[in-house]
mmCIF file of C-alpha atoms in Angstrom:
data_model
loop_
_atom_site.group_PDB
_atom_site.id
_atom_site.type_symbol
_atom_site.label_atom_id
_atom_site.label_comp_id
_atom_site.label_asym_id
_atom_site.label_seq_id
_atom_site.Cartn_x
_atom_site.Cartn_y
_atom_site.Cartn_z
ATOM 1 C CA MET A 181 7.890 11.879 -9.351
ATOM 2 C CA PRO A 182 10.791 14.361 -8.877
ATOM 3 C CA GLY A 183 11.436 15.484 -5.137
ATOM 4 C CA MET A 184 9.626 12.633 -3.439
ATOM 5 C CA ARG A 185 11.311 12.430 0.103
ATOM 6 C CA LEU A 186 10.991 10.811 3.142
ATOM 7 C CA HIS A 187 11.189 13.767 5.512
ATOM 8 C CA ASP A 188 9.408 17.417 4.971
ATOM 9 C CA PRO A 189 11.516 20.519 5.019
ATOM 10 C CA THR A 190 11.568 20.851 8.634
ATOM 11 C CA GLY A 191 12.722 17.219 9.269
ATOM 12 C CA ASN A 192 9.651 15.446 10.005
ATOM 13 C CA ARG A 193 9.233 11.915 9.092
ATOM 14 C CA LEU A 194 6.728 11.094 6.280
ATOM 15 C CA TYR A 195 6.564 7.377 6.730
ATOM 16 C CA LEU A 196 5.228 5.079 9.366
ATOM 17 C CA ASN A 197 7.936 3.228 11.122
ATOM 18 C CA ALA A 198 7.863 -0.658 11.840
ATOM 19 C CA GLU A 199 5.973 -0.057 15.445
ATOM 20 C CA GLU A 200 3.468 2.464 13.777
ATOM 21 C CA ARG A 201 2.531 -0.083 11.008
ATOM 22 C CA ALA A 202 2.274 -2.827 13.656
ATOM 23 C CA ALA A 203 -0.088 -0.830 15.885
ATOM 24 C CA PHE A 204 -2.353 0.484 12.676
ATOM 25 C CA LEU A 205 -2.760 -3.246 11.472
ATOM 26 C CA ALA A 206 -3.585 -4.549 14.923
ATOM 27 C CA VAL A 207 -6.490 -1.691 15.250
ATOM 28 C CA ALA A 208 -7.447 -2.412 11.586
ATOM 29 C CA ARG A 209 -8.167 -5.882 12.411
ATOM 30 C CA ARG A 210 -10.625 -5.123 15.228
ATOM 31 C CA GLN A 211 -12.743 -3.157 12.582
ATOM 32 C CA PRO A 212 -15.888 -4.021 10.939
ATOM 33 C CA ALA A 213 -15.177 -5.904 7.679
ATOM 34 C CA ARG A 214 -15.063 -3.161 5.193
ATOM 35 C CA ASP A 215 -12.798 -0.866 7.095
ATOM 36 C CA ARG A 216 -10.553 -4.005 8.041
ATOM 37 C CA THR A 217 -9.931 -5.032 4.673
ATOM 38 C CA LEU A 218 -9.580 -1.657 3.357
ATOM 39 C CA CYS A 219 -6.782 -0.958 5.570
ATOM 40 C CA GLU A 220 -5.283 -4.046 5.120
ATOM 41 C CA THR A 221 -5.039 -3.795 1.542
ATOM 42 C CA LEU A 222 -3.386 -0.291 1.809
ATOM 43 C CA HIS A 223 -0.919 -1.958 4.467
ATOM 44 C CA TYR A 224 -0.191 -4.981 2.277
ATOM 45 C CA THR A 225 -0.122 -3.707 -1.309
ATOM 46 C CA GLY A 226 1.392 0.087 -0.597
ATOM 47 C CA CYS A 227 -1.318 1.237 -3.135
ATOM 48 C CA ARG A 228 -2.627 4.640 -3.166
ATOM 49 C CA PRO A 229 -6.142 5.178 -2.039
ATOM 50 C CA SER A 230 -7.287 6.079 -5.669
ATOM 51 C CA GLU A 231 -6.032 2.838 -6.790
ATOM 52 C CA LEU A 232 -7.634 0.897 -3.960
ATOM 53 C CA LEU A 233 -10.909 2.294 -5.039
ATOM 54 C CA GLU A 234 -10.602 0.888 -8.462
ATOM 55 C CA ILE A 235 -9.723 -2.730 -7.108
ATOM 56 C CA THR A 236 -12.336 -5.210 -8.239
ATOM 57 C CA PRO A 237 -13.021 -8.898 -7.672
ATOM 58 C CA ALA A 238 -11.585 -9.688 -10.957
ATOM 59 C CA ARG A 239 -8.414 -8.329 -10.086
ATOM 60 C CA VAL A 240 -7.866 -10.557 -6.865
ATOM 61 C CA ASP A 241 -6.194 -13.633 -7.860
ATOM 62 C CA LEU A 242 -6.956 -15.864 -4.854
ATOM 63 C CA SER A 243 -4.795 -18.996 -6.045
ATOM 64 C CA GLY A 244 -2.142 -17.118 -7.297
ATOM 65 C CA GLY A 245 -1.748 -14.722 -4.090
ATOM 66 C CA THR A 246 -2.067 -11.455 -5.862
ATOM 67 C CA ILE A 247 -3.633 -8.256 -6.323
ATOM 68 C CA THR A 248 -3.618 -6.457 -9.525
ATOM 69 C CA ILE A 249 -3.703 -2.592 -9.347
ATOM 70 C CA ARG A 250 -3.984 0.007 -12.198
ATOM 71 C CA SER A 251 -1.409 2.506 -11.768
ATOM 72 C CA LEU A 252 -2.978 5.776 -11.919
ATOM 73 C CA LYS A 253 0.112 8.067 -12.112
ATOM 74 C CA LYS A 254 0.271 9.242 -15.708
ATOM 75 C CA ARG A 255 2.415 7.289 -18.102
ATOM 76 C CA LYS A 256 3.377 8.024 -21.478
ATOM 77 C CA ASP A 257 4.578 5.415 -24.215
ATOM 78 C CA ALA A 258 7.174 6.123 -26.706
ATOM 79 C CA SER A 259 5.082 8.042 -29.005
ATOM 80 C CA GLY A 260 3.916 10.616 -26.053
ATOM 81 C CA ARG A 261 0.466 9.067 -25.494
ATOM 82 C CA SER A 262 -0.989 8.304 -22.066
ATOM 83 C CA LYS A 263 -0.741 4.390 -21.460
ATOM 84 C CA VAL A 264 -2.311 2.062 -18.696
ATOM 85 C CA ALA A 265 0.006 0.065 -16.718
ATOM 86 C CA TYR A 266 -1.043 -2.663 -14.404
ATOM 87 C CA ARG A 267 0.979 -4.295 -11.546
ATOM 88 C CA ALA A 268 0.395 -7.629 -9.673
ATOM 89 C CA VAL A 269 1.456 -7.390 -5.820
ATOM 90 C CA PRO A 270 2.071 -10.418 -3.921
ATOM 91 C CA VAL A 271 -0.315 -10.487 -0.485
ATOM 92 C CA PRO A 272 -0.450 -12.939 2.366
ATOM 93 C CA PRO A 273 -2.723 -15.969 2.057
ATOM 94 C CA ASP A 274 -4.498 -15.200 5.422
ATOM 95 C CA TYR A 275 -5.212 -11.601 4.083
ATOM 96 C CA LEU A 276 -6.599 -13.076 0.949
ATOM 97 C CA ASP A 277 -8.875 -15.333 3.094
ATOM 98 C CA THR A 278 -10.467 -12.612 5.274
ATOM 99 C CA LEU A 279 -10.806 -10.431 1.889
ATOM 100 C CA ASN A 280 -12.902 -13.512 0.254
ATOM 101 C CA THR A 281 -14.689 -14.025 3.474
ATOM 102 C CA ALA A 282 -15.797 -10.339 3.826
ATOM 103 C CA HIS A 283 -16.450 -9.528 0.445
ATOM 104 C CA GLY A 284 -17.526 -12.790 -1.226
ATOM 105 C CA ILE A 285 -14.690 -12.507 -3.953
ATOM 106 C CA ARG A 286 -14.801 -16.028 -5.220
ATOM 107 C CA GLU A 287 -18.645 -15.866 -5.701
ATOM 108 C CA ALA A 288 -18.364 -12.726 -7.146
ATOM 109 C CA GLN A 289 -15.750 -13.914 -9.896
ATOM 110 C CA LYS A 290 -18.590 -16.120 -11.120
ATOM 111 C CA SER A 291 -20.485 -12.908 -12.333
ATOM 112 C CA ARG A 292 -18.959 -10.725 -14.943
ATOM 113 C CA ARG A 293 -21.106 -7.706 -13.400
ATOM 114 C CA ARG A 294 -20.027 -8.559 -9.935
ATOM 115 C CA ALA A 295 -16.347 -9.061 -10.666
ATOM 116 C CA ALA A 296 -16.191 -5.560 -12.513
ATOM 117 C CA ALA A 297 -17.798 -3.675 -9.422
ATOM 118 C CA PRO A 298 -15.470 -1.940 -6.882
ATOM 119 C CA ILE A 299 -14.947 -3.860 -3.661
ATOM 120 C CA TRP A 300 -15.008 -0.622 -1.816
ATOM 121 C CA PRO A 301 -17.312 1.923 -3.342
ATOM 122 C CA LEU A 302 -16.328 4.893 -1.376
ATOM 123 C CA SER A 303 -14.901 8.341 -1.827
ATOM 124 C CA ARG A 304 -11.090 9.194 -1.507
ATOM 125 C CA VAL A 305 -12.119 11.343 1.398
ATOM 126 C CA ARG A 306 -14.071 8.634 3.112
ATOM 127 C CA VAL A 307 -10.973 6.366 2.770
ATOM 128 C CA TRP A 308 -8.811 9.015 4.198
ATOM 129 C CA GLN A 309 -11.160 9.469 7.095
ATOM 130 C CA VAL A 310 -11.105 5.592 7.697
ATOM 131 C CA VAL A 311 -7.497 5.501 7.693
ATOM 132 C CA LYS A 312 -7.111 8.582 9.926
ATOM 133 C CA ARG A 313 -9.575 7.451 12.552
ATOM 134 C CA ILE A 314 -7.758 3.970 12.886
ATOM 135 C CA MET A 315 -4.246 5.816 12.802
ATOM 136 C CA ILE A 316 -5.386 7.826 15.844
ATOM 137 C CA GLU A 317 -6.928 4.882 17.737
ATOM 138 C CA ALA A 318 -3.481 3.100 16.954
ATOM 139 C CA GLY A 319 -1.667 5.824 18.955
ATOM 140 C CA ILE A 320 0.121 7.481 15.835
ATOM 141 C CA PRO A 321 1.263 11.093 16.592
ATOM 142 C CA ASP A 322 -0.332 13.953 14.971
ATOM 143 C CA ALA A 323 2.471 14.669 12.433
ATOM 144 C CA PRO A 324 2.539 14.615 8.843
ATOM 145 C CA HIS A 325 3.105 11.009 8.380
ATOM 146 C CA ARG A 326 -0.181 10.301 9.824
ATOM 147 C CA SER A 327 -1.850 9.711 6.500
ATOM 148 C CA PRO A 328 -2.550 7.199 3.720
ATOM 149 C CA LYS A 329 0.647 8.370 1.905
ATOM 150 C CA GLY A 330 2.582 7.837 5.268
ATOM 151 C CA LEU A 331 1.182 4.042 5.220
ATOM 152 C CA ARG A 332 2.503 4.103 1.631
ATOM 153 C CA HIS A 333 5.928 5.171 2.402
ATOM 154 C CA GLY A 334 6.039 2.740 5.477
ATOM 155 C CA PHE A 335 5.292 0.111 3.126
ATOM 156 C CA GLY A 336 8.379 1.046 1.021
ATOM 157 C CA VAL A 337 10.570 1.589 3.766
ATOM 158 C CA ASN A 338 9.663 -1.728 5.619
ATOM 159 C CA ALA A 339 10.167 -3.719 2.031
ATOM 160 C CA THR A 340 13.665 -2.008 1.794
ATOM 161 C CA VAL A 341 14.714 -3.065 5.357
ATOM 162 C CA GLN A 342 13.444 -6.733 4.778
ATOM 163 C CA GLY A 343 15.608 -6.880 1.858
ATOM 164 C CA VAL A 344 13.329 -6.567 -1.231
ATOM 165 C CA PRO A 345 15.411 -5.706 -4.442
ATOM 166 C CA LEU A 346 14.466 -2.128 -5.453
ATOM 167 C CA HIS A 347 13.580 -3.339 -9.032
ATOM 168 C CA MET A 348 10.931 -5.570 -7.434
ATOM 169 C CA LEU A 349 9.751 -2.950 -4.832
ATOM 170 C CA SER A 350 9.592 -0.411 -7.798
ATOM 171 C CA LYS A 351 7.263 -2.705 -9.667
ATOM 172 C CA TRP A 352 5.071 -3.234 -6.639
ATOM 173 C CA MET A 353 4.453 0.495 -6.113
ATOM 174 C CA GLY A 354 3.781 1.195 -9.650
ATOM 175 C CA HIS A 355 6.990 3.731 -9.917
ATOM 176 C CA ALA A 356 7.946 4.746 -13.603
ATOM 177 C CA GLN A 357 11.401 5.332 -12.811
ATOM 178 C CA LEU A 358 13.826 3.120 -10.447
ATOM 179 C CA SER A 359 15.340 6.490 -9.097
ATOM 180 C CA THR A 360 12.056 7.033 -7.416
ATOM 181 C CA THR A 361 12.009 3.907 -5.347
ATOM 182 C CA ALA A 362 15.609 4.353 -4.455
ATOM 183 C CA ILE A 363 14.413 7.094 -1.660
ATOM 184 C CA TYR A 364 13.593 3.990 0.404
ATOM 185 C CA ALA A 365 17.042 3.267 0.592
ATOM 186 C CA ASP A 366 17.515 6.304 2.483
ATOM 187 C CA ALA A 367 15.646 4.703 5.494
ATOM 188 C CA VAL A 368 16.675 6.242 8.857
ATOM 189 C CA GLY A 369 16.346 5.609 12.540
ATOM 190 C CA LYS A 370 15.616 2.019 13.537
ATOM 191 C CA GLU A 371 15.186 1.087 10.087
ATOM 192 C CA GLU A 372 18.658 1.897 9.140
ATOM 193 C CA GLN A 373 19.752 0.443 12.171
ATOM 194 C CA ASP A 374 18.246 -3.055 11.056
ATOM 195 C CA ILE A 375 19.955 -2.681 7.942
ATOM 196 C CA ALA A 376 23.237 -1.860 9.256
ATOM 197 C CA ALA A 377 22.892 -4.883 11.664
ATOM 198 C CA ARG A 378 22.851 -7.479 8.746
ATOM 199 C CA MET A 379 26.366 -6.078 7.860
ATOM 200 C CA TRP A 380 27.575 -6.516 11.352
ATOM 201 C CA GLY A 381 26.423 -10.025 11.179
#
């Protein structure tokens, strides 16, 4: 993913900051179950919308506290053939309780057919529309970061600020190269201030 960055060529921020992430989550939690869990999943896993749409009950580990996501970016093995890669992302227990209650995850896991059915049978366009509507309601400015990708980048920046090691964040985000994840170490503004404050004691 060469050229990935946190600002566009004119200096506009491409990620949600901490306040915007909190506002997005607060509005999402007032939505009907489908939209709430969709937004919470993007918020807590940092996954791409296309990856979200592949999540099934079988990939939700209620007792282990993780969601397994299939990385949809093209990967090659040593012989140059495409390979499938999965990653397990840890998520909060309260979120899993909400997901289970809203979508009957535990019950669905008892049936092979239901366990393999997508939790959100929607199009990518519909996911984008839901996210955009909630971001507008949350007061996030009309700027390049008001998008699902801005939410994903916000996840990466927040994890860096909270001290998550880059190799772990790289795994959670499904990056093939650690150098891709390293852009989140370039967090700026209040995020950079928070990191610096740790050094100051």
